[in-house]
Tab-separated table of C-alpha atoms and ligand atoms in Angstrom:
chain	number	residue	atom	x	y	z
A	225	MET	CA	107.240	99.039	116.705
A	226	ALA	CA	109.262	95.822	117.140
A	227	ALA	CA	107.201	92.638	116.891
A	228	SER	CA	106.970	90.460	119.965
A	229	HIS	CA	108.423	86.948	120.059
A	230	ALA	CA	104.906	85.476	119.993
A	231	GLU	CA	103.972	87.525	116.946
A	232	ARG	CA	107.142	86.419	115.185
A	233	ASN	CA	106.420	82.775	116.007
A	234	GLY	CA	102.840	83.182	114.818
A	235	ALA	CA	103.964	84.606	111.501
A	236	ALA	CA	106.561	81.848	111.056
A	237	ALA	CA	103.998	79.140	111.805
A	238	ARG	CA	101.520	80.696	109.352
A	239	PHE	CA	104.219	80.734	106.702
A	240	ARG	CA	105.202	77.081	107.301
A	241	LEU	CA	101.567	76.036	107.091
A	242	ALA	CA	100.999	77.958	103.869
A	243	ARG	CA	104.144	76.415	102.386
A	244	ARG	CA	103.119	72.879	103.394
A	245	ARG	CA	99.661	73.411	101.922
A	246	PHE	CA	101.225	74.764	98.780
A	247	LEU	CA	103.550	71.827	98.268
A	248	ALA	CA	101.061	69.116	99.219
A	249	GLY	CA	99.721	67.980	95.879
A	250	GLY	CA	100.140	64.285	95.151
A	251	ALA	CA	98.031	64.344	91.999
A	252	LEU	CA	99.900	67.350	90.720
A	253	ALA	CA	103.206	65.671	91.425
A	254	MET	CA	102.073	62.833	89.171
A	255	GLY	CA	100.914	65.323	86.563
A	256	GLY	CA	104.333	66.940	86.699
A	257	ALA	CA	106.111	63.641	86.180
A	258	ALA	CA	103.818	62.773	83.284
A	259	LEU	CA	104.467	66.146	81.723
A	260	ALA	CA	108.208	65.662	82.133
A	261	GLY	CA	107.930	62.333	80.336
A	262	CYS	CA	106.450	64.022	77.273
A	263	TRP	CA	109.376	66.356	76.812
A	264	LYS	CA	111.180	64.651	73.942
A	265	ASN	CA	113.313	67.461	72.622
A	266	ALA	CA	115.721	68.452	75.367
A	267	ASN	CA	116.424	71.801	73.714
A	268	LEU	CA	112.819	72.879	73.475
A	269	LEU	CA	111.948	74.656	76.698
A	270	ARG	CA	108.332	75.011	77.794
A	271	SER	CA	106.687	77.854	79.632
A	272	ALA	CA	103.179	78.374	81.010
A	273	ASP	CA	101.009	81.479	81.283
A	274	ALA	CA	97.483	82.064	82.574
A	275	HIS	CA	96.880	84.807	80.010
A	276	PRO	CA	95.782	84.518	76.372
A	277	ALA	CA	98.327	84.485	73.549
A	278	ASP	CA	98.073	88.220	72.795
A	279	TYR	CA	98.691	89.392	76.386
A	280	PRO	CA	101.927	91.329	77.129
A	281	THR	CA	103.345	88.657	79.471
A	282	VAL	CA	102.991	85.985	76.766
A	283	ALA	CA	104.437	88.288	74.114
A	284	ALA	CA	107.391	89.057	76.407
A	285	VAL	CA	108.200	85.398	77.017
A	286	ASN	CA	107.886	84.750	73.265
A	287	GLU	CA	110.305	87.602	72.691
A	288	MET	CA	112.671	86.011	75.164
A	289	GLY	CA	112.356	82.745	73.192
A	290	ARG	CA	113.102	84.572	69.959
A	291	LEU	CA	116.274	86.037	71.471
A	292	LEU	CA	117.258	82.657	72.871
A	293	ARG	CA	116.870	80.923	69.551
A	294	ALA	CA	118.793	83.626	67.689
A	295	ARG	CA	121.611	83.892	70.218
A	296	SER	CA	122.040	80.121	70.579
A	297	GLY	CA	122.197	79.704	66.797
A	298	GLY	CA	118.911	77.759	66.846
A	299	ARG	CA	120.072	75.270	69.502
A	300	LEU	CA	117.607	76.413	72.200
A	301	ALA	CA	113.943	77.225	71.667
A	302	LEU	CA	111.042	78.117	73.918
A	303	LYS	CA	107.336	77.454	73.578
A	304	THR	CA	104.697	79.151	75.719
A	305	TYR	CA	101.466	77.370	76.614
A	306	ALA	CA	99.122	80.323	77.075
A	307	GLY	CA	95.585	80.636	78.401
A	308	GLY	CA	96.128	78.479	81.478
A	309	GLN	CA	96.449	75.286	79.373
A	310	LEU	CA	98.917	73.799	81.848
A	311	GLY	CA	96.900	74.740	84.915
A	312	ALA	CA	96.401	77.554	87.377
A	313	GLU	CA	99.428	79.534	88.576
A	314	LYS	CA	99.687	77.609	91.830
A	315	ASP	CA	99.841	74.357	89.813
A	316	THR	CA	102.389	75.484	87.238
A	317	LEU	CA	104.597	76.760	90.046
A	318	GLU	CA	104.425	73.426	91.751
A	319	ILE	CA	105.124	71.505	88.539
A	320	ALA	CA	108.120	73.753	87.800
A	321	ILE	CA	109.497	73.156	91.311
A	322	LEU	CA	109.147	69.419	90.718
A	323	GLY	CA	110.946	69.713	87.369
A	324	GLY	CA	107.993	68.883	85.083
A	325	LEU	CA	107.929	72.305	83.431
A	326	ASP	CA	110.924	74.467	82.434
A	327	PHE	CA	109.494	77.964	82.933
A	328	THR	CA	106.400	79.576	84.298
A	329	ARG	CA	105.278	83.193	84.211
A	330	VAL	CA	103.129	83.988	87.219
A	331	SER	CA	102.121	86.837	89.456
A	332	ILE	CA	104.519	87.136	92.402
A	333	ALA	CA	101.502	86.764	94.740
A	334	PRO	CA	101.251	82.937	94.903
A	335	LEU	CA	105.030	82.792	95.446
A	336	SER	CA	104.494	84.123	98.933
A	337	ALA	CA	103.871	80.519	100.006
A	338	VAL	CA	107.272	79.531	98.588
A	339	ALA	CA	109.571	82.257	99.932
A	340	GLU	CA	108.633	84.973	102.433
A	341	GLU	CA	110.617	87.627	100.554
A	342	ALA	CA	108.044	87.354	97.758
A	343	ILE	CA	105.437	88.858	100.078
A	344	VAL	CA	107.227	92.211	100.153
A	345	PRO	CA	106.425	93.506	96.623
A	346	THR	CA	102.779	92.489	97.139
A	347	LEU	CA	102.325	94.721	100.215
A	348	PRO	CA	99.503	97.220	99.759
A	349	PHE	CA	100.525	100.764	98.831
A	350	LEU	CA	104.248	99.894	98.810
A	351	PHE	CA	105.099	101.427	95.440
A	352	ARG	CA	104.252	105.056	94.720
A	353	ASP	CA	103.977	104.495	90.969
A	354	ALA	CA	105.314	102.413	88.062
A	355	ARG	CA	108.605	104.268	88.048
A	356	HIS	CA	109.227	103.500	91.708
A	357	MET	CA	108.261	99.868	91.187
A	358	ARG	CA	110.560	99.451	88.204
A	359	ALA	CA	113.502	101.080	89.983
A	360	ALA	CA	113.034	98.879	93.064
A	361	LEU	CA	112.712	95.676	91.071
A	362	ASP	CA	115.644	96.490	88.771
A	363	GLY	CA	117.814	97.314	91.782
A	364	PRO	CA	119.114	95.467	94.858
A	365	PRO	CA	115.654	94.766	96.394
A	366	GLY	CA	114.469	93.029	93.220
A	367	ARG	CA	117.658	90.991	92.989
A	368	LYS	CA	117.281	89.896	96.630
A	369	ILE	CA	113.709	88.740	96.047
A	370	LEU	CA	114.562	86.740	92.918
A	371	ALA	CA	117.592	85.144	94.601
A	372	ALA	CA	115.466	84.114	97.612
A	373	LEU	CA	113.510	81.709	95.388
A	374	GLU	CA	116.498	79.571	94.452
A	375	PRO	CA	116.691	77.414	97.611
A	376	HIS	CA	113.015	76.597	96.975
A	377	GLY	CA	113.500	75.115	93.520
A	378	LEU	CA	112.956	78.170	91.328
A	379	ILE	CA	115.358	80.429	89.472
A	380	GLY	CA	113.956	83.962	89.434
A	381	LEU	CA	114.849	85.387	86.018
A	382	CYS	CA	113.074	88.730	85.865
A	383	PHE	CA	110.058	90.771	86.853
A	384	TYR	CA	107.465	92.101	84.451
A	385	ASP	CA	104.950	94.897	85.034
A	386	ALA	CA	101.417	94.258	86.213
A	387	GLY	CA	100.269	97.815	86.853
A	388	ALA	CA	98.058	98.618	89.819
A	389	ARG	CA	95.184	96.430	90.970
A	390	SER	CA	91.795	97.932	91.802
A	391	PHE	CA	88.502	96.465	93.014
A	392	TYR	CA	85.598	95.730	90.712
A	393	THR	CA	82.152	94.505	91.625
A	394	ARG	CA	78.907	93.332	90.128
A	395	GLY	CA	77.216	96.519	91.287
A	396	ARG	CA	78.500	98.201	94.405
A	397	ARG	CA	80.695	101.293	94.125
A	398	ILE	CA	83.729	101.072	96.411
A	399	GLU	CA	84.256	104.604	97.642
A	400	ARG	CA	85.459	103.834	101.167
A	401	PRO	CA	86.741	100.615	102.793
A	402	GLU	CA	83.312	100.232	104.492
A	403	ASP	CA	81.800	99.659	101.063
A	404	LEU	CA	83.553	96.276	100.905
A	405	LYS	CA	81.651	95.098	103.976
A	406	GLY	CA	79.595	91.980	103.261
A	407	LEU	CA	81.121	91.553	99.786
A	408	LYS	CA	82.831	88.313	98.763
A	409	ILE	CA	85.932	89.362	96.889
A	410	ARG	CA	87.976	86.888	94.884
A	411	VAL	CA	91.707	87.063	95.592
A	412	MET	CA	94.791	85.284	94.286
A	413	ASN	CA	96.279	82.374	96.148
A	414	SER	CA	98.107	84.433	98.786
A	415	ASP	CA	97.525	84.793	102.513
A	416	MET	CA	98.600	88.426	102.255
A	417	PHE	CA	95.781	89.169	99.807
A	418	VAL	CA	93.298	87.467	102.122
A	419	ALA	CA	94.548	89.555	105.064
A	420	MET	CA	94.413	92.746	103.005
A	421	VAL	CA	90.809	92.276	101.862
A	422	GLU	CA	89.784	91.351	105.398
A	423	ALA	CA	91.538	94.436	106.801
A	424	LEU	CA	89.465	96.495	104.375
A	425	GLY	CA	86.287	94.830	105.597
A	426	GLY	CA	85.530	92.401	102.740
A	427	ASP	CA	85.292	88.595	102.726
A	428	ALA	CA	88.249	87.229	100.762
A	429	VAL	CA	87.735	84.149	98.588
A	430	PRO	CA	90.925	82.667	97.051
A	431	MET	CA	90.104	81.275	93.605
A	432	PRO	CA	92.090	80.478	90.418
A	433	TYR	CA	91.999	83.250	87.823
A	434	GLY	CA	90.301	81.024	85.246
A	435	GLU	CA	87.279	80.510	87.515
A	436	VAL	CA	86.562	84.123	88.387
A	437	TYR	CA	84.267	84.964	85.458
A	438	GLN	CA	81.920	82.077	86.262
A	439	GLY	CA	82.274	82.766	89.975
A	440	MET	CA	81.033	86.314	89.518
A	441	LEU	CA	78.366	85.309	87.021
A	442	GLN	CA	76.919	82.807	89.459
A	443	GLY	CA	77.311	85.080	92.467
A	444	VAL	CA	79.833	82.818	94.223
A	445	VAL	CA	81.797	86.052	94.564
A	446	ASP	CA	80.595	89.651	94.264
A	447	GLY	CA	83.763	91.040	92.795
A	448	ALA	CA	87.506	90.773	92.390
A	449	GLU	CA	90.509	93.032	91.895
A	450	ASN	CA	92.927	93.387	89.024
A	451	ASN	CA	94.649	95.790	86.632
A	452	TRP	CA	93.038	97.302	83.505
A	453	PRO	CA	94.488	94.802	80.977
A	454	SER	CA	93.440	91.710	82.970
A	455	TYR	CA	90.024	93.181	83.764
A	456	GLU	CA	89.537	93.622	80.038
A	457	SER	CA	91.111	90.458	78.573
A	458	SER	CA	89.346	88.177	81.098
A	459	ARG	CA	86.088	89.978	80.187
A	460	HIS	CA	85.341	90.273	83.892
A	461	PHE	CA	83.934	93.731	83.149
A	462	GLU	CA	80.936	92.076	81.498
A	463	VAL	CA	79.786	90.620	84.811
A	464	ALA	CA	81.347	93.161	87.180
A	465	PRO	CA	80.997	96.539	85.474
A	466	VAL	CA	81.856	98.857	88.391
A	467	TYR	CA	85.620	99.528	88.635
A	468	SER	CA	86.822	101.500	91.669
A	469	LEU	CA	90.329	102.894	91.252
A	470	THR	CA	91.748	101.925	94.634
A	471	ARG	CA	95.150	100.957	93.097
A	472	HIS	CA	95.870	99.126	96.339
A	473	VAL	CA	98.603	96.743	95.132
A	474	MET	CA	101.253	96.770	92.406
A	475	ALA	CA	102.314	93.108	92.701
A	476	PRO	CA	104.580	92.441	89.707
A	477	GLU	CA	104.756	89.375	87.488
A	478	ALA	CA	107.747	87.029	87.647
A	479	LEU	CA	109.376	84.781	85.058
A	480	LEU	CA	110.767	81.711	86.759
A	481	MET	CA	112.693	78.659	85.714
A	482	SER	CA	112.674	75.236	87.306
A	483	ALA	CA	115.928	74.910	89.305
A	484	LYS	CA	115.974	71.196	88.450
A	485	ARG	CA	116.045	71.989	84.737
A	486	TRP	CA	118.446	74.884	85.291
A	487	ARG	CA	121.041	72.642	86.896
A	488	LYS	CA	121.133	70.477	83.761
A	489	LEU	CA	122.207	73.430	81.619
A	490	SER	CA	125.779	74.514	80.970
A	491	ALA	CA	126.949	77.697	82.705
A	492	SER	CA	127.019	79.482	79.354
A	493	ASP	CA	123.416	78.492	78.564
A	494	GLN	CA	122.395	79.677	82.027
A	495	ASP	CA	124.042	83.026	81.330
A	496	LEU	CA	122.320	83.208	77.961
A	497	ILE	CA	118.898	82.547	79.511
A	498	ARG	CA	119.439	85.235	82.136
A	499	GLU	CA	120.549	87.675	79.473
A	500	CYS	CA	117.575	86.974	77.162
A	501	ALA	CA	115.132	87.255	80.085
A	502	ALA	CA	116.637	90.597	81.125
A	503	ASP	CA	116.443	91.837	77.540
A	504	SER	CA	112.752	90.952	77.314
A	505	VAL	CA	111.935	93.354	80.182
A	506	PRO	CA	112.102	96.694	78.296
A	507	PHE	CA	110.137	95.058	75.472
A	508	MET	CA	107.434	94.018	77.948
A	509	ARG	CA	107.299	97.440	79.622
A	510	ALA	CA	106.682	99.210	76.335
A	511	LEU	CA	103.938	96.725	75.451
A	512	TRP	CA	102.480	97.005	78.930
A	513	ASP	CA	102.224	100.793	78.881
A	514	GLU	CA	100.515	100.716	75.526
A	515	ARG	CA	98.175	97.886	76.472
A	516	SER	CA	97.178	99.567	79.746
A	517	ARG	CA	96.259	102.776	77.933
A	518	GLN	CA	94.267	100.879	75.311
A	519	ALA	CA	92.475	98.662	77.830
A	520	GLU	CA	91.441	101.646	79.943
A	521	ALA	CA	90.180	103.539	76.881
A	522	ARG	CA	88.246	100.530	75.581
A	523	LEU	CA	86.683	99.853	78.976
A	524	ARG	CA	85.630	103.479	79.376
A	525	ALA	CA	84.129	103.365	75.896
A	526	ALA	CA	82.341	100.104	76.750
A	527	GLY	CA	80.531	101.936	79.555
A	528	VAL	CA	82.275	100.549	82.637
A	529	GLU	CA	81.347	102.702	85.636
A	530	ILE	CA	84.535	104.152	87.097
A	531	VAL	CA	84.807	105.303	90.692
A	532	ALA	CA	87.755	107.405	91.909
A	533	PRO	CA	87.944	106.987	95.698
A	534	ASP	CA	90.180	108.936	98.067
A	535	PRO	CA	93.064	106.497	98.781
A	536	ALA	CA	93.757	107.782	102.334
A	537	PRO	CA	91.244	105.606	104.276
A	538	PHE	CA	92.367	102.535	102.308
A	539	VAL	CA	96.038	103.217	103.127
A	540	GLU	CA	95.105	103.614	106.799
A	541	ALA	CA	93.001	100.437	106.926
A	542	VAL	CA	95.758	98.179	105.572
A	543	ARG	CA	98.488	99.368	107.967
A	544	PRO	CA	98.082	96.323	110.257
A	545	VAL	CA	98.734	94.058	107.265
A	546	TRP	CA	102.274	95.402	106.989
A	547	ASP	CA	102.884	94.688	110.676
A	548	ARG	CA	101.443	91.228	110.389
A	549	TYR	CA	103.751	90.198	107.537
A	550	LEU	CA	106.867	92.131	108.505
A	551	THR	CA	107.580	90.547	111.854
A	552	LYS	CA	111.064	89.424	110.753
A	553	PRO	CA	113.599	92.275	110.804
A	554	ALA	CA	115.067	91.279	107.415
A	555	LEU	CA	111.656	91.425	105.728
A	556	ARG	CA	110.823	94.762	107.330
A	557	ALA	CA	114.200	96.124	106.231
A	558	LEU	CA	113.514	94.995	102.658
A	559	ALA	CA	110.085	96.654	102.627
A	560	GLU	CA	111.497	99.864	104.126
A	561	GLU	CA	114.407	99.877	101.697
A	562	ILE	CA	111.838	99.893	98.870
A	563	ARG	CA	109.447	102.344	100.519
A	564	ASP	CA	112.238	104.808	101.316
A	565	MET	CA	113.847	104.866	97.876
A	566	ARG	CA	114.363	108.518	97.063
A	567	ALA	CA	112.555	110.059	94.129
A	568	ALA	CA	115.977	110.460	92.503
A	569	ASP	CA	116.491	106.672	92.512
A	570	ALA	CA	112.979	105.854	91.499
B	227	GTR	C1	96.872	89.132	86.629
B	227	GTR	C2	98.218	88.459	86.550
B	227	GTR	C3	98.059	86.982	86.452
B	227	GTR	C4	97.154	86.441	87.527
B	227	GTR	C5	95.887	87.264	87.662
B	227	GTR	C6	95.055	86.848	88.878
B	227	GTR	O1	97.051	90.517	86.766
B	227	GTR	O2	98.868	88.900	85.376
B	227	GTR	O3	99.341	86.405	86.493
B	227	GTR	O4	97.815	86.374	88.695
B	227	GTR	O5	96.163	88.639	87.754
B	227	GTR	O6	94.383	87.708	89.416
B	227	GTR	O7	95.067	85.670	89.241
């Protein structure tokens, strides 16, 4: 059904507000400038990651750095600051936009406040499986989404896998959407995630990843949602040992470069960076598949209680979220282009 003018205006206003909120950070702007001042070696590029050093996203960016160093004859190098050392994803994004950080690897979810196109791959139940997701992101839809970031100060280099996210709680089994009622569920910094959890009946609490363990321990939130590898490496399973396989979102990761830094590079170095980023993707996917299998096996062995709900009522409950975020015809067309990819293409 076509969205009314009022609905379209409402969505646009919500987006502008989210974007303003996102970019309003005086202290961070100063932090960014200070960080930029420390960068002595112009050929050493820095990247940030919320995950620990052994996580597949960090390994993939390190692999990209290895390729970059080798292919530039040692002229360009890349260092990753893992474990959230440079701040939460929202902060590193902001610092990269301001030019204080060269790269950042983040979930695509907080980018929804930067460019509306980034909302599309975070829509619930958009991708059928990993194969569909990879085909969509490697193809024209993925290229459109990465290119949409450029006017907002970020060069979208590539997507990495992040599997499917499922809910986990301190005790309640989530078998039907009603089971989320009255539960405070931590979500990433994304209005779409807030809307999704609310559509399912839960109370959404946006919170940086690094604070979730304590948040659950202290009962500030009752649960969260994430993929197997993050659920394991963050040790969230220790405080929230009931994992319900809702697989509601397959929001990918993105590797981004600061457009300010990008513009200072020669065209050939820009090409080289794009090429090395693209070549790190198959490396990451192989690591990801292996890590997901291992994490699931280790969590099962550790005694996590696993619930396998029927997805149908969850799919039904989040339908209004699609309508709410796809009021612009171009965004709806992008989502439908992905949804309708034939099995042969995906
Ligand atoms: C992980 C993702 C991180 C971060 C985290 C979160 O799956 O890899 O980039 O976004 O989820 O929930 O904040």
